């Protein structure tokens, strides 16, 4: 079990406390205000949501371009990029760290994936590990490696206001069909201590004779809120959940100089509170109650301890997603 901040830093933190404490109190006030705002936004969105006319798909295939776990020969990264192919088309969901890390370009080439064959790009949320790196997040501009940008300005569906270099940016405000017969839950909000109010959209698709497939990016709004929305969009049974759920309980995939970044960022708690096994138990119970039959887990934001617990305790048949693999759902 790692400390979110290594004890080596503690004397320095103590020294900096005259600055850190007032900053933390101020940020905490904003964080709490955003938490109330996010809850109210989600309540309104859930209240307004009406069923979507989801086409019954013959098949849905998920090819993993970027993930923490990999097939031999593929580059690993603490980011997400999934290619979703259905009988109605294809869509790329997230672009990992984009051009700033080698994984996306290298793995896409190895898998023979070209974005000019894809109908659209969808970004789950505006975080560096999903929209193309730190500079992309700072500038709110989705950034894809130049060699992957298709020549004909495809749509890029966004959960919040941002640009998308080489794409036609389109903000998704409510649940709707996007492309390839796949829909968005519309943005769902969560207050994050360091990143502020964060909007994230999950993908929803309906597989003929099976039921609904739900794919998250980091799962910041919490899987409970995502599945509440999905229930309002279709009364088909839940077949599969997949993607990131953000459970760095014992360690983080991103750590710098003894700082376990994912344990501090994106948990929905202030940095002095850890994400716990109890939190994970709630998420597991939620997925079990929803009756998912398959779970495709992401290791990009979830530690091995949490992946192991989910594999043991979920009623669903679980698979940990690997870059380089294609899953036919
Ligand atoms: Zn995130
Ligand atoms: Zn993430």
Short mmCIF file of C-alpha atoms and ligand atoms in Angstrom, two decimals:
data_model
loop_
_atom_site.label_atom_id
_atom_site.label_comp_id
_atom_site.label_asym_id
_atom_site.label_seq_id
_atom_site.Cartn_x
_atom_site.Cartn_y
_atom_site.Cartn_z
CA UNK A 1 0.00 0.00 0.00
CA UNK A 2 1.66 3.25 -1.16
CA UNK A 3 1.25 6.65 0.45
CA UNK A 4 -0.30 9.11 -2.01
CA UNK A 5 2.65 11.36 -1.12
CA UNK A 6 5.89 9.65 -0.06
CA UNK A 7 7.08 10.36 3.55
CA UNK A 8 10.20 11.91 1.98
CA UNK A 9 8.02 14.90 1.08
CA UNK A 10 6.42 15.32 4.50
CA UNK A 11 9.03 17.68 6.04
CA UNK A 12 8.73 19.93 2.98
CA UNK A 13 4.92 19.83 3.19
CA UNK A 14 5.15 20.81 6.87
CA UNK A 15 7.46 23.68 5.93
CA UNK A 16 5.08 24.82 3.17
CA UNK A 17 2.01 24.51 5.39
CA UNK A 18 1.58 28.29 5.93
CA UNK A 19 0.88 28.48 2.17
CA UNK A 20 -0.61 25.02 1.65
CA UNK A 21 -3.24 25.17 4.39
CA UNK A 22 -4.96 28.40 3.26
CA UNK A 23 -4.79 27.18 -0.37
CA UNK A 24 -6.34 23.83 0.60
CA UNK A 25 -9.12 25.52 2.59
CA UNK A 26 -9.96 27.82 -0.30
CA UNK A 27 -9.85 25.02 -2.87
CA UNK A 28 -11.95 22.87 -0.57
CA UNK A 29 -14.63 25.55 -0.46
CA UNK A 30 -14.79 25.61 -4.28
CA UNK A 31 -14.69 21.80 -4.38
CA UNK A 32 -17.73 21.58 -2.07
CA UNK A 33 -19.63 24.20 -4.07
CA UNK A 34 -18.85 22.27 -7.28
CA UNK A 35 -19.99 19.07 -5.60
CA UNK A 36 -23.41 20.57 -4.92
CA UNK A 37 -23.53 21.98 -8.47
CA UNK A 38 -22.56 18.60 -10.02
CA UNK A 39 -25.23 16.78 -7.98
CA UNK A 40 -27.87 19.30 -9.07
CA UNK A 41 -26.78 19.15 -12.74
CA UNK A 42 -26.92 15.35 -12.72
CA UNK A 43 -30.30 15.38 -10.96
CA UNK A 44 -31.74 17.69 -13.64
CA UNK A 45 -30.22 15.66 -16.47
CA UNK A 46 -31.55 12.39 -15.08
CA UNK A 47 -34.96 14.00 -14.61
CA UNK A 48 -35.04 15.25 -18.23
CA UNK A 49 -33.71 12.08 -19.88
CA UNK A 50 -36.09 10.15 -22.13
CA UNK A 51 -35.58 6.78 -23.87
CA UNK A 52 -33.34 6.76 -26.95
CA UNK A 53 -34.14 4.82 -30.09
CA UNK A 54 -31.05 2.62 -29.96
CA UNK A 55 -30.58 0.38 -33.01
CA UNK A 56 -30.18 -3.33 -32.27
CA UNK A 57 -26.59 -3.97 -33.33
CA UNK A 58 -25.54 -7.26 -34.90
CA UNK A 59 -22.12 -7.02 -33.27
CA UNK A 60 -19.84 -4.70 -31.37
CA UNK A 61 -16.10 -5.14 -31.47
CA UNK A 62 -13.72 -3.30 -29.16
CA UNK A 63 -10.09 -2.91 -30.23
CA UNK A 64 -7.86 -1.48 -27.54
CA UNK A 65 -5.27 1.01 -28.81
CA UNK A 66 -4.12 2.39 -25.46
CA UNK A 67 -4.31 0.73 -22.04
CA UNK A 68 -2.08 -0.09 -19.08
CA UNK A 69 -2.18 -3.84 -19.65
CA UNK A 70 -1.04 -4.99 -23.07
CA UNK A 71 -0.61 -7.93 -25.37
CA UNK A 72 3.08 -8.75 -26.02
CA UNK A 73 4.81 -6.19 -28.24
CA UNK A 74 2.34 -3.34 -27.59
CA UNK A 75 3.26 -0.16 -25.69
CA UNK A 76 1.55 0.38 -22.37
CA UNK A 77 0.30 3.69 -21.04
CA UNK A 78 -1.86 5.06 -18.24
CA UNK A 79 -4.36 6.37 -20.78
CA UNK A 80 -7.31 5.16 -22.82
CA UNK A 81 -8.08 4.82 -26.51
CA UNK A 82 -10.62 2.28 -27.74
CA UNK A 83 -11.83 1.66 -31.29
CA UNK A 84 -15.48 0.59 -31.37
CA UNK A 85 -16.63 -1.19 -34.53
CA UNK A 86 -20.24 -2.19 -35.14
CA UNK A 87 -22.24 -3.33 -38.19
CA UNK A 88 -23.23 0.36 -38.58
CA UNK A 89 -19.75 1.89 -38.56
CA UNK A 90 -16.91 2.70 -36.25
CA UNK A 91 -15.87 5.26 -33.66
CA UNK A 92 -12.70 6.02 -31.75
CA UNK A 93 -13.30 6.64 -28.05
CA UNK A 94 -10.50 8.77 -26.56
CA UNK A 95 -6.93 9.26 -27.75
CA UNK A 96 -4.81 8.53 -24.67
CA UNK A 97 -1.91 10.98 -24.26
CA UNK A 98 -2.07 11.65 -28.03
CA UNK A 99 1.23 12.69 -29.63
CA UNK A 100 3.00 13.20 -26.28
CA UNK A 101 3.45 9.47 -25.52
CA UNK A 102 4.37 6.74 -28.04
CA UNK A 103 1.54 4.28 -27.25
CA UNK A 104 -1.26 5.56 -29.52
CA UNK A 105 0.80 5.95 -32.71
CA UNK A 106 2.76 2.75 -32.19
CA UNK A 107 -0.19 0.55 -31.25
CA UNK A 108 -2.49 1.98 -33.96
CA UNK A 109 0.20 1.21 -36.59
CA UNK A 110 0.71 -2.29 -35.21
CA UNK A 111 -3.04 -2.93 -35.31
CA UNK A 112 -3.39 -1.34 -38.77
CA UNK A 113 -5.91 1.22 -37.50
CA UNK A 114 -6.30 4.37 -39.60
CA UNK A 115 -8.60 7.15 -38.49
CA UNK A 116 -9.71 7.92 -42.05
CA UNK A 117 -11.67 4.66 -41.80
CA UNK A 118 -13.40 5.80 -38.61
CA UNK A 119 -16.73 7.70 -38.71
CA UNK A 120 -16.13 9.86 -35.64
CA UNK A 121 -14.00 10.54 -32.61
CA UNK A 122 -15.63 10.78 -29.19
CA UNK A 123 -13.83 12.09 -26.12
CA UNK A 124 -15.08 10.85 -22.75
CA UNK A 125 -13.76 13.83 -20.78
CA UNK A 126 -11.19 16.59 -20.97
CA UNK A 127 -8.34 14.95 -19.06
CA UNK A 128 -4.79 14.52 -20.32
CA UNK A 129 -4.91 10.70 -20.42
CA UNK A 130 -7.97 10.78 -22.72
CA UNK A 131 -7.68 13.92 -24.89
CA UNK A 132 -4.03 13.92 -25.95
CA UNK A 133 -1.70 15.01 -23.13
CA UNK A 134 -1.09 17.80 -20.65
CA UNK A 135 -0.86 20.65 -23.17
CA UNK A 136 -4.10 19.43 -24.80
CA UNK A 137 -5.83 19.58 -21.41
CA UNK A 138 -4.41 23.03 -20.60
CA UNK A 139 -5.46 24.44 -23.97
CA UNK A 140 -8.76 22.50 -24.02
CA UNK A 141 -7.82 21.20 -27.48
CA UNK A 142 -8.09 17.49 -28.28
CA UNK A 143 -4.79 16.57 -29.91
CA UNK A 144 -4.25 13.52 -32.09
CA UNK A 145 -0.83 12.65 -33.60
CA UNK A 146 -0.61 14.36 -37.04
CA UNK A 147 -0.22 11.09 -38.91
CA UNK A 148 -3.54 9.87 -37.46
CA UNK A 149 -5.61 12.98 -38.30
CA UNK A 150 -7.99 12.07 -41.16
CA UNK A 151 -8.02 14.52 -44.11
CA UNK A 152 -11.79 15.13 -44.13
CA UNK A 153 -12.51 16.75 -40.73
CA UNK A 154 -14.57 14.07 -39.04
CA UNK A 155 -16.78 15.01 -36.10
CA UNK A 156 -15.30 14.97 -32.62
CA UNK A 157 -18.03 14.60 -29.98
CA UNK A 158 -17.11 16.37 -26.74
CA UNK A 159 -18.70 16.38 -23.26
CA UNK A 160 -17.81 20.05 -22.70
CA UNK A 161 -16.53 23.07 -24.59
CA UNK A 162 -13.21 22.37 -26.31
CA UNK A 163 -11.52 22.39 -29.69
CA UNK A 164 -10.29 19.35 -31.57
CA UNK A 165 -7.33 19.85 -33.90
CA UNK A 166 -8.17 18.53 -37.40
CA UNK A 167 -11.74 17.57 -36.44
CA UNK A 168 -15.09 19.34 -36.34
CA UNK A 169 -15.71 19.81 -32.63
CA UNK A 170 -19.28 19.13 -31.56
CA UNK A 171 -20.37 19.50 -27.95
CA UNK A 172 -22.84 16.87 -26.79
CA UNK A 173 -25.32 18.44 -24.36
CA UNK A 174 -27.90 15.69 -23.91
CA UNK A 175 -28.08 11.91 -24.43
CA UNK A 176 -28.15 11.15 -28.18
CA UNK A 177 -26.95 8.82 -30.88
CA UNK A 178 -23.46 9.74 -32.09
CA UNK A 179 -22.21 7.39 -34.82
CA UNK A 180 -21.97 3.66 -35.65
CA UNK A 181 -25.28 3.09 -33.81
CA UNK A 182 -23.60 4.08 -30.55
CA UNK A 183 -25.05 6.74 -28.23
CA UNK A 184 -23.72 9.04 -25.51
CA UNK A 185 -25.17 9.34 -22.02
CA UNK A 186 -24.64 13.07 -22.46
CA UNK A 187 -22.35 14.83 -20.00
CA UNK A 188 -22.48 13.78 -16.36
CA UNK A 189 -20.68 15.93 -13.82
CA UNK A 190 -18.34 15.33 -10.89
CA UNK A 191 -16.47 17.75 -8.69
CA UNK A 192 -12.76 16.95 -8.61
CA UNK A 193 -10.57 18.73 -6.08
CA UNK A 194 -7.73 19.77 -8.39
CA UNK A 195 -9.49 19.76 -11.77
CA UNK A 196 -12.77 21.39 -10.74
CA UNK A 197 -16.15 20.45 -12.17
CA UNK A 198 -15.54 17.73 -14.75
CA UNK A 199 -18.02 16.58 -17.37
CA UNK A 200 -17.77 13.02 -18.70
CA UNK A 201 -19.85 11.12 -21.25
CA UNK A 202 -20.12 7.33 -21.42
CA UNK A 203 -21.02 5.34 -24.54
CA UNK A 204 -24.17 3.21 -24.70
CA UNK A 205 -25.01 0.65 -27.37
CA UNK A 206 -27.66 -2.03 -27.72
CA UNK A 207 -26.59 -5.48 -28.84
CA UNK A 208 -29.27 -7.58 -30.48
CA UNK A 209 -30.43 -10.48 -28.23
CA UNK A 210 -27.98 -9.47 -25.49
CA UNK A 211 -28.72 -6.02 -24.13
CA UNK A 212 -26.87 -2.82 -23.38
CA UNK A 213 -23.15 -2.21 -23.52
CA UNK A 214 -21.83 0.74 -21.49
CA UNK A 215 -18.31 2.08 -21.93
CA UNK A 216 -16.77 4.69 -19.61
CA UNK A 217 -13.58 6.76 -19.87
CA UNK A 218 -12.43 7.28 -16.28
CA UNK A 219 -15.86 6.78 -14.73
CA UNK A 220 -15.53 10.04 -12.76
CA UNK A 221 -19.30 10.66 -12.45
CA UNK A 222 -19.32 7.24 -10.65
CA UNK A 223 -20.68 4.08 -12.20
CA UNK A 224 -23.86 4.49 -10.10
CA UNK A 225 -24.71 7.81 -11.80
CA UNK A 226 -23.74 6.47 -15.26
CA UNK A 227 -25.97 3.39 -14.84
CA UNK A 228 -28.83 5.54 -13.47
CA UNK A 229 -28.70 7.52 -16.70
CA UNK A 230 -28.46 4.37 -18.85
CA UNK A 231 -31.58 2.99 -17.16
CA UNK A 232 -33.49 6.09 -18.27
CA UNK A 233 -32.23 5.79 -21.85
CA UNK A 234 -33.35 2.19 -22.43
CA UNK A 235 -35.22 -0.55 -20.63
CA UNK A 236 -33.12 -3.26 -22.27
CA UNK A 237 -31.16 -5.35 -19.73
CA UNK A 238 -27.56 -4.44 -19.03
CA UNK A 239 -25.21 -6.83 -20.82
CA UNK A 240 -21.72 -5.39 -20.36
CA UNK A 241 -19.87 -2.56 -18.66
CA UNK A 242 -16.37 -1.59 -19.67
CA UNK A 243 -13.68 1.07 -19.34
CA UNK A 244 -12.14 3.06 -16.51
CA UNK A 245 -13.69 3.26 -13.04
CA UNK A 246 -10.86 5.10 -11.25
CA UNK A 247 -9.97 2.90 -8.28
CA UNK A 248 -6.29 3.54 -7.45
CA UNK A 249 -6.80 2.16 -3.92
CA UNK A 250 -3.28 0.85 -3.20
CA UNK A 251 -1.19 2.59 -5.89
CA UNK A 252 -1.34 4.77 -8.98
CA UNK A 253 -0.33 4.07 -12.59
CA UNK A 254 1.03 7.61 -12.80
CA UNK A 255 3.61 8.40 -10.18
CA UNK A 256 6.28 11.09 -10.16
CA UNK A 257 9.01 11.44 -7.53
CA UNK A 258 7.07 9.54 -4.89
CA UNK A 259 3.73 11.22 -5.62
CA UNK A 260 0.97 8.79 -6.62
CA UNK A 261 -0.90 11.19 -8.91
CA UNK A 262 -4.07 9.18 -9.54
CA UNK A 263 -4.58 8.76 -5.79
CA UNK A 264 -4.68 12.55 -5.44
CA UNK A 265 -6.37 13.53 -8.70
CA UNK A 266 -9.72 12.42 -10.00
CA UNK A 267 -10.98 10.58 -6.93
CA UNK A 268 -13.82 12.97 -6.12
CA UNK A 269 -12.31 13.48 -2.66
CA UNK A 270 -9.90 16.06 -1.24
CA UNK A 271 -6.26 14.92 -1.46
CA UNK A 272 -6.10 14.24 2.30
CA UNK A 273 -8.74 11.51 1.94
CA UNK A 274 -7.87 8.27 0.19
CA UNK A 275 -10.10 6.31 -2.12
CA UNK A 276 -10.86 3.16 -0.12
CA UNK A 277 -11.87 -0.47 -0.38
CA UNK A 278 -15.30 0.60 0.89
CA UNK A 279 -15.69 2.90 -2.11
CA UNK A 280 -14.77 0.00 -4.36
CA UNK A 281 -17.26 -2.28 -2.57
CA UNK A 282 -20.03 0.23 -3.38
CA UNK A 283 -19.10 0.24 -7.07
CA UNK A 284 -18.99 -3.56 -7.18
CA UNK A 285 -22.39 -3.80 -5.49
CA UNK A 286 -23.82 -1.25 -7.96
CA UNK A 287 -22.61 -3.22 -10.99
CA UNK A 288 -23.88 -6.49 -9.48
CA UNK A 289 -27.29 -4.94 -8.72
CA UNK A 290 -27.48 -3.69 -12.31
CA UNK A 291 -27.02 -7.29 -13.44
CA UNK A 292 -24.10 -6.84 -15.87
CA UNK A 293 -23.12 -10.18 -17.39
CA UNK A 294 -19.71 -9.08 -18.64
CA UNK A 295 -17.20 -6.54 -17.36
CA UNK A 296 -14.24 -5.25 -19.39
CA UNK A 297 -12.03 -3.59 -16.81
CA UNK A 298 -9.48 -0.87 -17.45
CA UNK A 299 -6.15 -0.95 -15.64
CA UNK A 300 -5.26 2.61 -16.73
CA UNK A 301 -6.67 4.23 -13.58
CA UNK A 302 -7.27 1.22 -11.34
CA UNK A 303 -4.61 -0.63 -9.34
CA UNK A 304 -4.00 -4.39 -9.49
CA UNK A 305 -5.54 -4.83 -6.02
CA UNK A 306 -8.82 -3.29 -7.23
CA UNK A 307 -8.75 -5.22 -10.53
CA UNK A 308 -8.26 -8.43 -8.55
CA UNK A 309 -11.14 -7.62 -6.19
CA UNK A 310 -13.44 -6.80 -9.11
CA UNK A 311 -12.49 -10.02 -10.88
CA UNK A 312 -13.33 -11.97 -7.70
CA UNK A 313 -16.43 -10.10 -6.52
CA UNK A 314 -18.29 -9.06 -9.66
CA UNK A 315 -21.01 -11.49 -10.70
CA UNK A 316 -20.13 -10.62 -14.30
CA UNK A 317 -17.53 -12.54 -16.26
CA UNK A 318 -14.55 -10.18 -16.11
CA UNK A 319 -11.80 -9.39 -18.60
CA UNK A 320 -8.99 -6.89 -18.03
CA UNK A 321 -8.62 -4.88 -21.24
CA UNK A 322 -5.27 -5.19 -23.00
CA UNK A 323 -3.83 -2.90 -25.67
CA UNK A 324 -3.48 -4.83 -28.90
CA UNK A 325 -6.49 -7.05 -28.19
CA UNK A 326 -9.88 -7.03 -29.95
CA UNK A 327 -12.92 -8.17 -28.00
CA UNK A 328 -16.12 -9.16 -29.76
CA UNK A 329 -18.99 -8.47 -27.36
ZN1 LIG B 1 -10.05 11.55 -15.78
ZN1 LIG B 2 -8.38 8.23 -17.15
#
